JSON list of C-alpha atoms in Angstrom, two decimals:
[
{"chain": "A", "resi": 1, "resn": "MET", "atom": "CA", "xyz": [0.00, 0.00, 0.00]},
{"chain": "A", "resi": 2, "resn": "ILE", "atom": "CA", "xyz": [2.83, 2.40, 0.76]},
{"chain": "A", "resi": 3, "resn": "ALA", "atom": "CA", "xyz": [4.08, 1.74, -2.75]},
{"chain": "A", "resi": 4, "resn": "LEU", "atom": "CA", "xyz": [0.68, 2.64, -4.10]},
{"chain": "A", "resi": 5, "resn": "VAL", "atom": "CA", "xyz": [0.96, 6.00, -2.34]},
{"chain": "A", "resi": 6, "resn": "LEU", "atom": "CA", "xyz": [4.26, 6.53, -4.17]},
{"chain": "A", "resi": 7, "resn": "LEU", "atom": "CA", "xyz": [2.60, 5.56, -7.42]},
{"chain": "A", "resi": 8, "resn": "ALA", "atom": "CA", "xyz": [-0.27, 7.93, -6.80]},
{"chain": "A", "resi": 9, "resn": "LEU", "atom": "CA", "xyz": [2.08, 10.81, -6.22]},
{"chain": "A", "resi": 10, "resn": "VAL", "atom": "CA", "xyz": [4.08, 10.14, -9.34]},
{"chain": "A", "resi": 11, "resn": "PHE", "atom": "CA", "xyz": [1.02, 9.66, -11.57]},
{"chain": "A", "resi": 12, "resn": "THR", "atom": "CA", "xyz": [-0.46, 12.98, -10.52]},
{"chain": "A", "resi": 13, "resn": "ALA", "atom": "CA", "xyz": [2.64, 14.88, -11.66]},
{"chain": "A", "resi": 14, "resn": "GLU", "atom": "CA", "xyz": [2.31, 17.45, -14.44]},
{"chain": "A", "resi": 15, "resn": "VAL", "atom": "CA", "xyz": [4.98, 19.43, -16.24]},
{"chain": "A", "resi": 16, "resn": "SER", "atom": "CA", "xyz": [3.79, 22.97, -15.39]},
{"chain": "A", "resi": 17, "resn": "SER", "atom": "CA", "xyz": [5.50, 24.68, -12.47]},
{"chain": "A", "resi": 18, "resn": "ALA", "atom": "CA", "xyz": [2.16, 25.44, -10.78]},
{"chain": "A", "resi": 19, "resn": "LYS", "atom": "CA", "xyz": [1.20, 21.78, -10.91]},
{"chain": "A", "resi": 20, "resn": "ILE", "atom": "CA", "xyz": [4.64, 20.73, -9.71]},
{"chain": "A", "resi": 21, "resn": "ALA", "atom": "CA", "xyz": [4.40, 23.12, -6.74]},
{"chain": "A", "resi": 22, "resn": "GLU", "atom": "CA", "xyz": [0.93, 21.77, -5.92]},
{"chain": "A", "resi": 23, "resn": "GLU", "atom": "CA", "xyz": [2.14, 18.17, -6.21]},
{"chain": "A", "resi": 24, "resn": "GLU", "atom": "CA", "xyz": [5.14, 18.89, -4.01]},
{"chain": "A", "resi": 25, "resn": "LYS", "atom": "CA", "xyz": [2.80, 20.31, -1.38]},
{"chain": "A", "resi": 26, "resn": "ASP", "atom": "CA", "xyz": [0.57, 17.20, -1.52]},
{"chain": "A", "resi": 27, "resn": "GLU", "atom": "CA", "xyz": [3.62, 14.96, -1.56]},
{"chain": "A", "resi": 28, "resn": "LYS", "atom": "CA", "xyz": [5.14, 16.71, 1.44]},
{"chain": "A", "resi": 29, "resn": "GLY", "atom": "CA", "xyz": [1.91, 16.36, 3.41]},
{"chain": "A", "resi": 30, "resn": "LEU", "atom": "CA", "xyz": [1.54, 12.71, 2.49]},
{"chain": "A", "resi": 31, "resn": "TYR", "atom": "CA", "xyz": [5.15, 11.90, 3.32]},
{"chain": "A", "resi": 32, "resn": "GLN", "atom": "CA", "xyz": [4.73, 13.73, 6.63]},
{"chain": "A", "resi": 33, "resn": "ASP", "atom": "CA", "xyz": [1.75, 11.46, 7.32]},
{"chain": "A", "resi": 34, "resn": "GLU", "atom": "CA", "xyz": [3.83, 8.47, 6.31]},
{"chain": "A", "resi": 35, "resn": "GLY", "atom": "CA", "xyz": [6.51, 9.66, 8.74]},
{"chain": "A", "resi": 36, "resn": "LYS", "atom": "CA", "xyz": [3.95, 9.35, 11.54]},
{"chain": "A", "resi": 37, "resn": "LEU", "atom": "CA", "xyz": [3.77, 5.60, 10.95]},
{"chain": "A", "resi": 38, "resn": "SER", "atom": "CA", "xyz": [5.97, 3.33, 12.98]},
{"chain": "A", "resi": 39, "resn": "PRO", "atom": "CA", "xyz": [8.81, 1.50, 11.25]},
{"chain": "A", "resi": 40, "resn": "ALA", "atom": "CA", "xyz": [6.92, -1.73, 12.01]},
{"chain": "A", "resi": 41, "resn": "THR", "atom": "CA", "xyz": [3.84, -0.53, 10.11]},
{"chain": "A", "resi": 42, "resn": "ILE", "atom": "CA", "xyz": [5.87, 0.64, 7.12]},
{"chain": "A", "resi": 43, "resn": "ALA", "atom": "CA", "xyz": [7.76, -2.67, 7.10]},
{"chain": "A", "resi": 44, "resn": "PHE", "atom": "CA", "xyz": [4.46, -4.56, 7.30]},
{"chain": "A", "resi": 45, "resn": "PHE", "atom": "CA", "xyz": [3.05, -2.85, 4.21]},
{"chain": "A", "resi": 46, "resn": "ARG", "atom": "CA", "xyz": [6.32, -3.08, 2.30]},
{"chain": "A", "resi": 47, "resn": "GLY", "atom": "CA", "xyz": [6.36, -6.77, 3.18]},
{"chain": "A", "resi": 48, "resn": "VAL", "atom": "CA", "xyz": [2.82, -7.23, 1.87]},
{"chain": "A", "resi": 49, "resn": "ASP", "atom": "CA", "xyz": [3.81, -5.54, -1.39]},
{"chain": "A", "resi": 50, "resn": "HIS", "atom": "CA", "xyz": [7.00, -7.60, -1.69]},
{"chain": "A", "resi": 51, "resn": "LEU", "atom": "CA", "xyz": [5.25, -10.92, -1.00]},
{"chain": "A", "resi": 52, "resn": "THR", "atom": "CA", "xyz": [2.50, -10.04, -3.47]},
{"chain": "A", "resi": 53, "resn": "LYS", "atom": "CA", "xyz": [5.16, -9.33, -6.10]},
{"chain": "A", "resi": 54, "resn": "ASN", "atom": "CA", "xyz": [6.83, -12.69, -5.40]},
{"chain": "A", "resi": 55, "resn": "PHE", "atom": "CA", "xyz": [3.49, -14.51, -5.62]},
{"chain": "A", "resi": 56, "resn": "ASN", "atom": "CA", "xyz": [2.52, -12.86, -8.93]},
{"chain": "A", "resi": 57, "resn": "CYS", "atom": "CA", "xyz": [5.91, -13.53, -10.47]},
{"chain": "A", "resi": 58, "resn": "LYS", "atom": "CA", "xyz": [5.83, -17.19, -9.44]},
{"chain": "A", "resi": 59, "resn": "ILE", "atom": "CA", "xyz": [2.35, -17.86, -10.81]},
{"chain": "A", "resi": 60, "resn": "HIS", "atom": "CA", "xyz": [2.87, -15.87, -14.02]},
{"chain": "A", "resi": 61, "resn": "GLY", "atom": "CA", "xyz": [6.44, -16.93, -14.73]},
{"chain": "A", "resi": 62, "resn": "ASN", "atom": "CA", "xyz": [8.07, -13.50, -15.03]},
{"chain": "A", "resi": 63, "resn": "LYS", "atom": "CA", "xyz": [5.49, -12.15, -17.47]},
{"chain": "A", "resi": 64, "resn": "GLY", "atom": "CA", "xyz": [2.14, -10.41, -17.27]},
{"chain": "A", "resi": 65, "resn": "ASP", "atom": "CA", "xyz": [1.91, -8.26, -14.19]},
{"chain": "A", "resi": 66, "resn": "CYS", "atom": "CA", "xyz": [5.21, -9.60, -12.80]},
{"chain": "A", "resi": 67, "resn": "GLU", "atom": "CA", "xyz": [7.14, -6.78, -14.47]},
{"chain": "A", "resi": 68, "resn": "ALA", "atom": "CA", "xyz": [4.68, -4.26, -13.06]},
{"chain": "A", "resi": 69, "resn": "TRP", "atom": "CA", "xyz": [5.22, -5.68, -9.57]},
{"chain": "A", "resi": 70, "resn": "ARG", "atom": "CA", "xyz": [8.99, -5.68, -10.04]},
{"chain": "A", "resi": 71, "resn": "ALA", "atom": "CA", "xyz": [8.87, -2.02, -11.03]},
{"chain": "A", "resi": 72, "resn": "LEU", "atom": "CA", "xyz": [6.72, -1.17, -8.00]},
{"chain": "A", "resi": 73, "resn": "ASP", "atom": "CA", "xyz": [9.00, -3.15, -5.68]},
{"chain": "A", "resi": 74, "resn": "LEU", "atom": "CA", "xyz": [12.05, -1.36, -7.07]},
{"chain": "A", "resi": 75, "resn": "MET", "atom": "CA", "xyz": [10.34, 1.99, -6.55]},
{"chain": "A", "resi": 76, "resn": "ASN", "atom": "CA", "xyz": [9.72, 1.00, -2.92]},
{"chain": "A", "resi": 77, "resn": "HIS", "atom": "CA", "xyz": [13.36, 0.06, -2.41]},
{"chain": "A", "resi": 78, "resn": "LEU", "atom": "CA", "xyz": [14.70, 3.13, -4.20]},
{"chain": "A", "resi": 79, "resn": "TYR", "atom": "CA", "xyz": [12.43, 5.47, -2.24]},
{"chain": "A", "resi": 80, "resn": "PHE", "atom": "CA", "xyz": [12.85, 3.97, 1.21]},
{"chain": "A", "resi": 81, "resn": "GLY", "atom": "CA", "xyz": [16.56, 3.40, 0.67]},
{"chain": "A", "resi": 82, "resn": "LYS", "atom": "CA", "xyz": [16.86, 7.04, -0.40]},
{"chain": "A", "resi": 83, "resn": "THR", "atom": "CA", "xyz": [18.73, 5.82, -3.47]},
{"chain": "A", "resi": 84, "resn": "ASN", "atom": "CA", "xyz": [19.42, 8.27, -6.28]},
{"chain": "A", "resi": 85, "resn": "CYS", "atom": "CA", "xyz": [20.56, 6.52, -9.44]},
{"chain": "A", "resi": 86, "resn": "ASP", "atom": "CA", "xyz": [22.32, 9.68, -10.64]},
{"chain": "A", "resi": 87, "resn": "LYS", "atom": "CA", "xyz": [24.80, 9.18, -7.78]},
{"chain": "A", "resi": 88, "resn": "ALA", "atom": "CA", "xyz": [26.94, 6.22, -6.73]},
{"chain": "A", "resi": 89, "resn": "ASP", "atom": "CA", "xyz": [24.80, 3.22, -5.77]},
{"chain": "A", "resi": 90, "resn": "SER", "atom": "CA", "xyz": [26.38, 0.32, -3.93]},
{"chain": "A", "resi": 91, "resn": "SER", "atom": "CA", "xyz": [23.03, -1.39, -3.30]},
{"chain": "A", "resi": 92, "resn": "GLY", "atom": "CA", "xyz": [22.64, -2.66, -6.87]},
{"chain": "A", "resi": 93, "resn": "LEU", "atom": "CA", "xyz": [19.07, -1.34, -7.04]},
{"chain": "A", "resi": 94, "resn": "CYS", "atom": "CA", "xyz": [19.83, 1.06, -9.87]},
{"chain": "A", "resi": 95, "resn": "ASP", "atom": "CA", "xyz": [21.38, -1.76, -11.89]},
{"chain": "A", "resi": 96, "resn": "LYS", "atom": "CA", "xyz": [18.24, -3.86, -11.33]},
{"chain": "A", "resi": 97, "resn": "ALA", "atom": "CA", "xyz": [16.03, -0.95, -12.37]},
{"chain": "A", "resi": 98, "resn": "ARG", "atom": "CA", "xyz": [18.13, -0.28, -15.46]},
{"chain": "A", "resi": 99, "resn": "LYS", "atom": "CA", "xyz": [17.96, -3.96, -16.42]},
{"chain": "A", "resi": 100, "resn": "LEU", "atom": "CA", "xyz": [14.18, -4.01, -16.01]},
{"chain": "A", "resi": 101, "resn": "LEU", "atom": "CA", "xyz": [13.94, -0.85, -18.13]},
{"chain": "A", "resi": 102, "resn": "GLY", "atom": "CA", "xyz": [16.38, -2.09, -20.79]},
{"chain": "A", "resi": 103, "resn": "ASP", "atom": "CA", "xyz": [18.87, 0.72, -20.14]},
{"chain": "A", "resi": 104, "resn": "LYS", "atom": "CA", "xyz": [22.02, -1.24, -21.01]},
{"chain": "A", "resi": 105, "resn": "LYS", "atom": "CA", "xyz": [24.11, 1.88, -21.69]},
{"chain": "A", "resi": 106, "resn": "LYS", "atom": "CA", "xyz": [23.05, 3.56, -18.43]},
{"chain": "A", "resi": 107, "resn": "ARG", "atom": "CA", "xyz": [21.84, 6.70, -20.16]},
{"chain": "A", "resi": 108, "resn": "LEU", "atom": "CA", "xyz": [18.63, 7.24, -18.20]},
{"chain": "A", "resi": 109, "resn": "SER", "atom": "CA", "xyz": [18.67, 9.82, -15.42]},
{"chain": "A", "resi": 110, "resn": "HIS", "atom": "CA", "xyz": [17.11, 9.03, -12.07]},
{"chain": "A", "resi": 111, "resn": "PRO", "atom": "CA", "xyz": [13.93, 11.05, -12.86]},
{"chain": "A", "resi": 112, "resn": "GLN", "atom": "CA", "xyz": [13.62, 9.30, -16.23]},
{"chain": "A", "resi": 113, "resn": "MET", "atom": "CA", "xyz": [14.02, 5.91, -14.56]},
{"chain": "A", "resi": 114, "resn": "TRP", "atom": "CA", "xyz": [11.43, 6.84, -11.93]},
{"chain": "A", "resi": 115, "resn": "LYS", "atom": "CA", "xyz": [8.96, 7.90, -14.65]},
{"chain": "A", "resi": 116, "resn": "LEU", "atom": "CA", "xyz": [9.45, 4.68, -16.62]},
{"chain": "A", "resi": 117, "resn": "LEU", "atom": "CA", "xyz": [9.18, 2.52, -13.49]},
{"chain": "A", "resi": 118, "resn": "THR", "atom": "CA", "xyz": [5.95, 4.33, -12.68]},
{"chain": "A", "resi": 119, "resn": "GLU", "atom": "CA", "xyz": [4.54, 3.71, -16.15]},
{"chain": "A", "resi": 120, "resn": "LYS", "atom": "CA", "xyz": [5.57, 0.07, -16.00]},
{"chain": "A", "resi": 121, "resn": "SER", "atom": "CA", "xyz": [3.92, -0.41, -12.59]},
{"chain": "A", "resi": 122, "resn": "HIS", "atom": "CA", "xyz": [0.58, 1.20, -13.51]},
{"chain": "A", "resi": 123, "resn": "MET", "atom": "CA", "xyz": [-1.06, -2.20, -14.04]},
{"chain": "A", "resi": 124, "resn": "VAL", "atom": "CA", "xyz": [-0.79, -2.88, -10.29]},
{"chain": "A", "resi": 125, "resn": "ALA", "atom": "CA", "xyz": [-2.95, 0.13, -9.43]},
{"chain": "A", "resi": 126, "resn": "LYS", "atom": "CA", "xyz": [-5.87, -1.19, -11.50]},
{"chain": "A", "resi": 127, "resn": "ASN", "atom": "CA", "xyz": [-6.35, -4.38, -9.48]},
{"chain": "A", "resi": 128, "resn": "LYS", "atom": "CA", "xyz": [-9.50, -4.19, -7.30]},
{"chain": "A", "resi": 129, "resn": "GLN", "atom": "CA", "xyz": [-8.61, -7.37, -5.40]},
{"chain": "A", "resi": 130, "resn": "LEU", "atom": "CA", "xyz": [-5.46, -5.64, -4.21]},
{"chain": "A", "resi": 131, "resn": "ASP", "atom": "CA", "xyz": [-7.56, -2.80, -2.86]},
{"chain": "A", "resi": 132, "resn": "ASP", "atom": "CA", "xyz": [-9.46, -5.34, -0.79]},
{"chain": "A", "resi": 133, "resn": "MET", "atom": "CA", "xyz": [-6.23, -6.90, 0.45]},
{"chain": "A", "resi": 134, "resn": "TRP", "atom": "CA", "xyz": [-4.70, -3.53, 1.38]},
{"chain": "A", "resi": 135, "resn": "ILE", "atom": "CA", "xyz": [-7.90, -2.46, 3.15]},
{"chain": "A", "resi": 136, "resn": "ALA", "atom": "CA", "xyz": [-7.83, -5.70, 5.14]},
{"chain": "A", "resi": 137, "resn": "ALA", "atom": "CA", "xyz": [-4.18, -5.05, 6.02]},
{"chain": "A", "resi": 138, "resn": "GLU", "atom": "CA", "xyz": [-5.07, -1.49, 7.01]},
{"chain": "A", "resi": 139, "resn": "ASP", "atom": "CA", "xyz": [-7.91, -2.78, 9.21]},
{"chain": "A", "resi": 140, "resn": "TYR", "atom": "CA", "xyz": [-5.46, -5.17, 10.85]},
{"chain": "A", "resi": 141, "resn": "ILE", "atom": "CA", "xyz": [-3.03, -2.32, 11.58]},
{"chain": "A", "resi": 142, "resn": "CYS", "atom": "CA", "xyz": [-5.89, -0.21, 12.96]},
{"chain": "A", "resi": 143, "resn": "SER", "atom": "CA", "xyz": [-6.88, -3.04, 15.30]},
{"chain": "A", "resi": 144, "resn": "LYS", "atom": "CA", "xyz": [-3.30, -3.42, 16.55]},
{"chain": "A", "resi": 145, "resn": "VAL", "atom": "CA", "xyz": [-1.98, 0.17, 16.51]},
{"chain": "A", "resi": 146, "resn": "LYS", "atom": "CA", "xyz": [-4.97, 2.44, 16.97]},
{"chain": "A", "resi": 147, "resn": "SER", "atom": "CA", "xyz": [-2.80, 5.56, 17.10]},
{"chain": "A", "resi": 148, "resn": "GLU", "atom": "CA", "xyz": [-1.82, 5.02, 13.43]},
{"chain": "A", "resi": 149, "resn": "CYS", "atom": "CA", "xyz": [-5.31, 4.34, 12.12]},
{"chain": "A", "resi": 150, "resn": "LYS", "atom": "CA", "xyz": [-6.18, 7.94, 11.16]},
{"chain": "A", "resi": 151, "resn": "VAL", "atom": "CA", "xyz": [-2.96, 8.30, 9.18]},
{"chain": "A", "resi": 152, "resn": "MET", "atom": "CA", "xyz": [-3.62, 4.99, 7.41]},
{"chain": "A", "resi": 153, "resn": "ARG", "atom": "CA", "xyz": [-7.17, 6.05, 6.54]},
{"chain": "A", "resi": 154, "resn": "ASN", "atom": "CA", "xyz": [-5.91, 9.40, 5.19]},
{"chain": "A", "resi": 155, "resn": "MET", "atom": "CA", "xyz": [-3.40, 7.62, 2.97]},
{"chain": "A", "resi": 156, "resn": "THR", "atom": "CA", "xyz": [-6.08, 5.22, 1.72]},
{"chain": "A", "resi": 157, "resn": "ASN", "atom": "CA", "xyz": [-8.44, 8.10, 0.97]},
{"chain": "A", "resi": 158, "resn": "PHE", "atom": "CA", "xyz": [-5.69, 9.81, -1.02]},
{"chain": "A", "resi": 159, "resn": "ILE", "atom": "CA", "xyz": [-5.14, 6.62, -3.04]},
{"chain": "A", "resi": 160, "resn": "HIS", "atom": "CA", "xyz": [-8.87, 6.21, -3.74]},
{"chain": "A", "resi": 161, "resn": "LYS", "atom": "CA", "xyz": [-9.18, 9.83, -4.90]},
{"chain": "A", "resi": 162, "resn": "TRP", "atom": "CA", "xyz": [-6.16, 9.41, -7.14]},
{"chain": "A", "resi": 163, "resn": "LYS", "atom": "CA", "xyz": [-7.45, 6.15, -8.61]},
{"chain": "A", "resi": 164, "resn": "ALA", "atom": "CA", "xyz": [-10.85, 7.69, -9.28]},
{"chain": "A", "resi": 165, "resn": "ALA", "atom": "CA", "xyz": [-9.20, 10.67, -11.00]},
{"chain": "A", "resi": 166, "resn": "GLU", "atom": "CA", "xyz": [-7.01, 8.33, -13.08]},
{"chain": "A", "resi": 167, "resn": "GLY", "atom": "CA", "xyz": [-9.97, 6.20, -14.08]},
{"chain": "A", "resi": 168, "resn": "SER", "atom": "CA", "xyz": [-8.44, 3.15, -12.43]},
{"chain": "A", "resi": 169, "resn": "TYR", "atom": "CA", "xyz": [-11.87, 2.01, -11.23]},
{"chain": "A", "resi": 170, "resn": "GLU", "atom": "CA", "xyz": [-13.45, 1.91, -14.69]}
]
């Protein structure tokens, strides 16, 4: 679900400076909300995303939505690892992202890679069953860590508004 928040933020980006400023404001607020979540909660949702990626790739044999899940998983790792592919990267994440994107000559900048990973992962956002799974995970968190429930609900509401605006529910 945290990855879906990242996806929502990237998909709402526009080129105009006014839109960029507005997006940065929304992004800052959302990331501040995310910062209110405990490391355990963030790890829980990242784990759900990672396990879902593994499951989809095993049942589809590295095709279909497997590439979309790989892109989303890489975005998660790049974001939470604060990795910038325009700088030195000892984690190997940038190499994995470049391989997934077919950038053999390493010519893509970090923002270009992020945009292409976002486009590649769009298929994940259109899956209604995942919404149900993430809502169940959110409900579980709310039952265990009541102090984080409001933040989780705000993030979910943001995702639903974004998906409706993108036409992901059509």
